[in-house]
GROMACS .gro file of C-alpha atoms in nm:
model
  268
    1UNK     CA    1  -5.110   2.586   3.247
    2UNK     CA    2  -5.342   2.285   3.224
    3UNK     CA    3  -5.215   1.932   3.264
    4UNK     CA    4  -5.293   1.873   2.894
    5UNK     CA    5  -5.082   2.173   2.788
    6UNK     CA    6  -4.800   2.069   3.018
    7UNK     CA    7  -4.795   1.726   2.853
    8UNK     CA    8  -4.798   1.888   2.507
    9UNK     CA    9  -4.512   2.120   2.600
   10UNK     CA   10  -4.312   1.834   2.747
   11UNK     CA   11  -4.370   1.619   2.437
   12UNK     CA   12  -4.270   1.903   2.204
   13UNK     CA   13  -3.958   1.971   2.407
   14UNK     CA   14  -3.866   1.603   2.405
   15UNK     CA   15  -3.918   1.585   2.027
   16UNK     CA   16  -3.708   1.899   1.971
   17UNK     CA   17  -3.435   1.765   2.196
   18UNK     CA   18  -3.440   1.433   2.009
   19UNK     CA   19  -3.419   1.612   1.672
   20UNK     CA   20  -3.127   1.826   1.784
   21UNK     CA   21  -2.955   1.521   1.928
   22UNK     CA   22  -2.998   1.335   1.599
   23UNK     CA   23  -2.859   1.630   1.400
   24UNK     CA   24  -2.560   1.651   1.629
   25UNK     CA   25  -2.496   1.278   1.598
   26UNK     CA   26  -2.479   1.276   1.218
   27UNK     CA   27  -2.123   1.186   1.118
   28UNK     CA   28  -1.958   1.478   0.937
   29UNK     CA   29  -1.770   1.381   0.621
   30UNK     CA   30  -1.543   1.659   0.493
   31UNK     CA   31  -1.389   1.645   0.145
   32UNK     CA   32  -1.073   1.844   0.076
   33UNK     CA   33  -1.090   2.098  -0.208
   34UNK     CA   34  -0.762   2.273  -0.132
   35UNK     CA   35  -0.487   2.019  -0.194
   36UNK     CA   36  -0.703   1.892  -0.479
   37UNK     CA   37  -0.814   2.218  -0.641
   38UNK     CA   38  -0.902   2.162  -1.005
   39UNK     CA   39  -1.137   2.408  -1.174
   40UNK     CA   40  -1.292   2.446  -1.518
   41UNK     CA   41  -1.523   2.698  -1.682
   42UNK     CA   42  -1.894   2.622  -1.687
   43UNK     CA   43  -1.985   2.645  -2.057
   44UNK     CA   44  -2.323   2.802  -1.982
   45UNK     CA   45  -2.241   3.046  -1.702
   46UNK     CA   46  -1.874   3.107  -1.791
   47UNK     CA   47  -1.799   3.078  -1.419
   48UNK     CA   48  -1.505   2.875  -1.290
   49UNK     CA   49  -1.624   2.572  -1.095
   50UNK     CA   50  -1.450   2.305  -0.892
   51UNK     CA   51  -1.456   1.965  -1.054
   52UNK     CA   52  -1.286   1.624  -1.045
   53UNK     CA   53  -1.345   1.429  -0.725
   54UNK     CA   54  -1.593   1.679  -0.580
   55UNK     CA   55  -1.939   1.617  -0.433
   56UNK     CA   56  -2.121   1.835  -0.686
   57UNK     CA   57  -1.946   1.699  -0.995
   58UNK     CA   58  -2.190   1.470  -1.177
   59UNK     CA   59  -1.949   1.398  -1.465
   60UNK     CA   60  -1.752   1.073  -1.493
   61UNK     CA   61  -1.473   1.203  -1.271
   62UNK     CA   62  -1.700   1.337  -0.997
   63UNK     CA   63  -1.792   1.210  -0.651
   64UNK     CA   64  -2.165   1.292  -0.667
   65UNK     CA   65  -2.265   0.925  -0.636
   66UNK     CA   66  -2.022   0.870  -0.350
   67UNK     CA   67  -2.177   1.170  -0.175
   68UNK     CA   68  -2.522   1.014  -0.219
   69UNK     CA   69  -2.402   0.689  -0.065
   70UNK     CA   70  -2.264   0.874   0.240
   71UNK     CA   71  -2.588   1.068   0.289
   72UNK     CA   72  -2.801   0.753   0.247
   73UNK     CA   73  -2.599   0.603   0.530
   74UNK     CA   74  -2.688   0.898   0.753
   75UNK     CA   75  -2.378   1.114   0.711
   76UNK     CA   76  -2.357   1.486   0.643
   77UNK     CA   77  -2.118   1.582   0.364
   78UNK     CA   78  -1.933   1.911   0.316
   79UNK     CA   79  -1.629   2.056   0.141
   80UNK     CA   80  -1.326   2.236   0.285
   81UNK     CA   81  -1.162   2.485   0.048
   82UNK     CA   82  -0.874   2.577   0.282
   83UNK     CA   83  -0.597   2.386   0.459
   84UNK     CA   84  -0.746   2.204   0.760
   85UNK     CA   85  -0.719   2.393   1.088
   86UNK     CA   86  -0.776   2.244   1.431
   87UNK     CA   87  -1.114   2.415   1.439
   88UNK     CA   88  -1.213   2.268   1.101
   89UNK     CA   89  -1.116   1.920   1.208
   90UNK     CA   90  -1.289   1.944   1.544
   91UNK     CA   91  -1.619   1.945   1.354
   92UNK     CA   92  -1.522   1.655   1.125
   93UNK     CA   93  -1.551   1.280   1.178
   94UNK     CA   94  -1.408   1.181   0.839
   95UNK     CA   95  -1.169   1.391   0.631
   96UNK     CA   96  -1.086   1.288   0.274
   97UNK     CA   97  -0.793   1.398   0.059
   98UNK     CA   98  -0.797   1.269  -0.300
   99UNK     CA   99  -0.539   1.305  -0.576
  100UNK     CA  100  -0.326   1.587  -0.434
  101UNK     CA  101  -0.251   1.828  -0.718
  102UNK     CA  102   0.059   1.867  -0.924
  103UNK     CA  103   0.108   2.215  -1.068
  104UNK     CA  104  -0.031   2.135  -1.413
  105UNK     CA  105  -0.367   2.031  -1.260
  106UNK     CA  106  -0.408   2.302  -0.998
  107UNK     CA  107  -0.611   2.617  -1.046
  108UNK     CA  108  -0.369   2.898  -1.130
  109UNK     CA  109  -0.096   2.650  -1.218
  110UNK     CA  110   0.040   2.634  -0.862
  111UNK     CA  111  -0.054   2.343  -0.640
  112UNK     CA  112  -0.137   2.383  -0.270
  113UNK     CA  113   0.111   2.142  -0.115
  114UNK     CA  114   0.051   1.963   0.213
  115UNK     CA  115   0.246   2.161   0.472
  116UNK     CA  116   0.387   2.079   0.819
  117UNK     CA  117   0.104   2.261   1.002
  118UNK     CA  118  -0.161   2.059   0.817
  119UNK     CA  119   0.028   1.739   0.889
  120UNK     CA  120   0.041   1.815   1.263
  121UNK     CA  121  -0.327   1.916   1.272
  122UNK     CA  122  -0.428   1.595   1.094
  123UNK     CA  123  -0.210   1.357   1.295
  124UNK     CA  124  -0.333   1.510   1.624
  125UNK     CA  125  -0.694   1.482   1.502
  126UNK     CA  126  -0.656   1.117   1.397
  127UNK     CA  127  -0.492   1.036   1.729
  128UNK     CA  128  -0.803   1.170   1.905
  129UNK     CA  129  -1.036   0.954   1.695
  130UNK     CA  130  -1.060   1.109   1.349
  131UNK     CA  131  -1.093   0.895   1.036
  132UNK     CA  132  -0.857   1.004   0.760
  133UNK     CA  133  -0.892   0.887   0.398
  134UNK     CA  134  -0.594   0.929   0.166
  135UNK     CA  135  -0.643   0.839  -0.201
  136UNK     CA  136  -0.357   0.896  -0.439
  137UNK     CA  137  -0.329   0.849  -0.814
  138UNK     CA  138  -0.056   0.697  -1.026
  139UNK     CA  139   0.270   0.823  -1.169
  140UNK     CA  140   0.240   1.160  -1.342
  141UNK     CA  141  -0.111   1.226  -1.213
  142UNK     CA  142  -0.060   1.302  -0.843
  143UNK     CA  143   0.174   1.484  -0.604
  144UNK     CA  144   0.379   1.237  -0.402
  145UNK     CA  145   0.653   1.413  -0.205
  146UNK     CA  146   0.438   1.621   0.032
  147UNK     CA  147   0.145   1.376   0.033
  148UNK     CA  148   0.386   1.110   0.157
  149UNK     CA  149   0.504   1.330   0.444
  150UNK     CA  150   0.149   1.308   0.578
  151UNK     CA  151   0.099   0.942   0.489
  152UNK     CA  152   0.435   0.853   0.642
  153UNK     CA  153   0.311   0.953   0.987
  154UNK     CA  154   0.094   0.640   0.972
  155UNK     CA  155   0.342   0.394   0.817
  156UNK     CA  156   0.217   0.453   0.461
  157UNK     CA  157   0.422   0.548   0.153
  158UNK     CA  158   0.269   0.591  -0.192
  159UNK     CA  159   0.511   0.489  -0.464
  160UNK     CA  160   0.545   0.700  -0.775
  161UNK     CA  161   0.448   0.412  -1.004
  162UNK     CA  162   0.152   0.264  -1.192
  163UNK     CA  163  -0.004  -0.085  -1.185
  164UNK     CA  164  -0.321  -0.237  -1.330
  165UNK     CA  165  -0.272  -0.048  -1.653
  166UNK     CA  166  -0.575  -0.101  -1.876
  167UNK     CA  167  -0.549  -0.097  -2.255
  168UNK     CA  168  -0.864   0.044  -2.416
  169UNK     CA  169  -1.160  -0.171  -2.300
  170UNK     CA  170  -0.958  -0.463  -2.162
  171UNK     CA  171  -1.126  -0.420  -1.824
  172UNK     CA  172  -0.985  -0.744  -1.682
  173UNK     CA  173  -0.648  -0.572  -1.666
  174UNK     CA  174  -0.792  -0.352  -1.390
  175UNK     CA  175  -0.933  -0.623  -1.167
  176UNK     CA  176  -0.866  -0.638  -0.794
  177UNK     CA  177  -0.984  -0.962  -0.639
  178UNK     CA  178  -1.096  -0.933  -0.278
  179UNK     CA  179  -1.065  -1.266  -0.094
  180UNK     CA  180  -1.303  -1.383   0.174
  181UNK     CA  181  -1.227  -1.250   0.521
  182UNK     CA  182  -1.126  -0.899   0.415
  183UNK     CA  183  -1.169  -0.645   0.694
  184UNK     CA  184  -1.372  -0.401   0.480
  185UNK     CA  185  -1.505  -0.575   0.170
  186UNK     CA  186  -1.694  -0.895   0.107
  187UNK     CA  187  -1.544  -1.141  -0.142
  188UNK     CA  188  -1.578  -0.971  -0.481
  189UNK     CA  189  -1.414  -0.832  -0.793
  190UNK     CA  190  -1.333  -0.460  -0.792
  191UNK     CA  191  -1.199  -0.239  -1.069
  192UNK     CA  192  -0.905  -0.010  -1.004
  193UNK     CA  193  -0.691   0.105  -1.295
  194UNK     CA  194  -0.352   0.275  -1.304
  195UNK     CA  195  -0.293   0.243  -0.933
  196UNK     CA  196   0.000   0.359  -0.722
  197UNK     CA  197   0.149   0.083  -0.509
  198UNK     CA  198   0.207   0.141  -0.138
  199UNK     CA  199   0.496   0.053   0.094
  200UNK     CA  200   0.360  -0.050   0.432
  201UNK     CA  201   0.510  -0.049   0.779
  202UNK     CA  202   0.367  -0.047   1.132
  203UNK     CA  203   0.108   0.061   1.233
  204UNK     CA  204  -0.029   0.019   0.878
  205UNK     CA  205  -0.132  -0.312   0.725
  206UNK     CA  206  -0.224  -0.401   0.367
  207UNK     CA  207  -0.577  -0.514   0.280
  208UNK     CA  208  -0.578  -0.498  -0.102
  209UNK     CA  209  -0.326  -0.602  -0.365
  210UNK     CA  210  -0.291  -0.573  -0.743
  211UNK     CA  211  -0.026  -0.744  -0.955
  212UNK     CA  212   0.132  -0.866  -0.633
  213UNK     CA  213   0.171  -0.512  -0.496
  214UNK     CA  214   0.001  -0.361  -0.191
  215UNK     CA  215  -0.242  -0.090  -0.303
  216UNK     CA  216  -0.492  -0.058  -0.015
  217UNK     CA  217  -0.393  -0.005   0.349
  218UNK     CA  218  -0.547   0.070   0.686
  219UNK     CA  219  -0.373   0.200   0.998
  220UNK     CA  220  -0.493   0.236   1.353
  221UNK     CA  221  -0.334   0.544   1.508
  222UNK     CA  222  -0.425   0.641   1.863
  223UNK     CA  223  -0.804   0.633   1.877
  224UNK     CA  224  -0.834   0.700   1.504
  225UNK     CA  225  -0.812   0.523   1.171
  226UNK     CA  226  -0.643   0.591   0.838
  227UNK     CA  227  -0.749   0.434   0.508
  228UNK     CA  228  -0.516   0.472   0.210
  229UNK     CA  229  -0.555   0.360  -0.150
  230UNK     CA  230  -0.341   0.425  -0.456
  231UNK     CA  231  -0.640   0.523  -0.672
  232UNK     CA  232  -0.955   0.741  -0.643
  233UNK     CA  233  -1.144   0.425  -0.732
  234UNK     CA  234  -1.503   0.522  -0.645
  235UNK     CA  235  -1.573   0.812  -0.882
  236UNK     CA  236  -1.892   0.816  -1.088
  237UNK     CA  237  -1.755   0.647  -1.400
  238UNK     CA  238  -1.681   0.326  -1.214
  239UNK     CA  239  -1.975   0.300  -0.977
  240UNK     CA  240  -2.267   0.410  -1.197
  241UNK     CA  241  -2.304   0.068  -1.358
  242UNK     CA  242  -2.285   0.202  -1.714
  243UNK     CA  243  -1.931   0.121  -1.822
  244UNK     CA  244  -1.794  -0.181  -1.641
  245UNK     CA  245  -1.898  -0.542  -1.705
  246UNK     CA  246  -2.153  -0.666  -1.450
  247UNK     CA  247  -1.906  -0.889  -1.267
  248UNK     CA  248  -1.724  -0.584  -1.134
  249UNK     CA  249  -1.892  -0.470  -0.813
  250UNK     CA  250  -1.754  -0.122  -0.747
  251UNK     CA  251  -2.089   0.020  -0.631
  252UNK     CA  252  -2.135  -0.262  -0.382
  253UNK     CA  253  -1.775  -0.226  -0.272
  254UNK     CA  254  -1.818   0.149  -0.226
  255UNK     CA  255  -2.123   0.094  -0.006
  256UNK     CA  256  -1.932  -0.154   0.209
  257UNK     CA  257  -1.638   0.084   0.234
  258UNK     CA  258  -1.859   0.379   0.334
  259UNK     CA  259  -2.031   0.172   0.603
  260UNK     CA  260  -1.691   0.065   0.736
  261UNK     CA  261  -1.561   0.423   0.746
  262UNK     CA  262  -1.872   0.543   0.931
  263UNK     CA  263  -1.841   0.258   1.177
  264UNK     CA  264  -1.489   0.376   1.263
  265UNK     CA  265  -1.626   0.717   1.363
  266UNK     CA  266  -1.824   0.563   1.647
  267UNK     CA  267  -1.506   0.437   1.812
  268UNK     CA  268  -1.398   0.772   1.955
   0.00000   0.00000   0.00000
């Protein structure tokens, strides 16, 4: 082989190696679609589809815009339709559970409840460096008993209540003011309505409040991190800029939050 061809082969191999390395380094963000398992019929195809806090849901209650923000920040998003096994979690950097189902919301009328095996798998994974996101909902709209068995491992307890209740278009009733110096967000005004409050004990600490109640929490656990919030606050309806008054900055806040979550994944 000529010197020129050797150089070409070496360069190609280096490029391929770099590309593979980059692909392997992409943070993997996995969204639960088992404990939150809502489905509805597609009017055109008549096929049952997952919706409500899912990556592919472009309606008001979907996470399609959140998924775009994660991918713009260099992450790879996917969905897990089963309870998380050790193998599933080994390939995940961030795992998100949103609005755990109550029976009336779940497909088939029977919710998949968070079980002891899932709790052990998740706590072991966080301890090794995983980033766990737990987002509840308010009273009557989310499962609390089993969700709290998982959250409780990290000093977090979602209360079966509801704050920041908004009447019609009185958006100010849903404001959450972030003061300067917050660990995740810059100083700004976020919108979070009908939020579950959170009881906090070590190792968790509160970072957001509404109506004098803790609603947003982070916990360092082993090498990992847990973020908990009493509302699925970053769905399309409240970050697309179409509904809220301009002084609410949910899109900006979501970007800051995503960047913070991804930064935690590099601390393994």
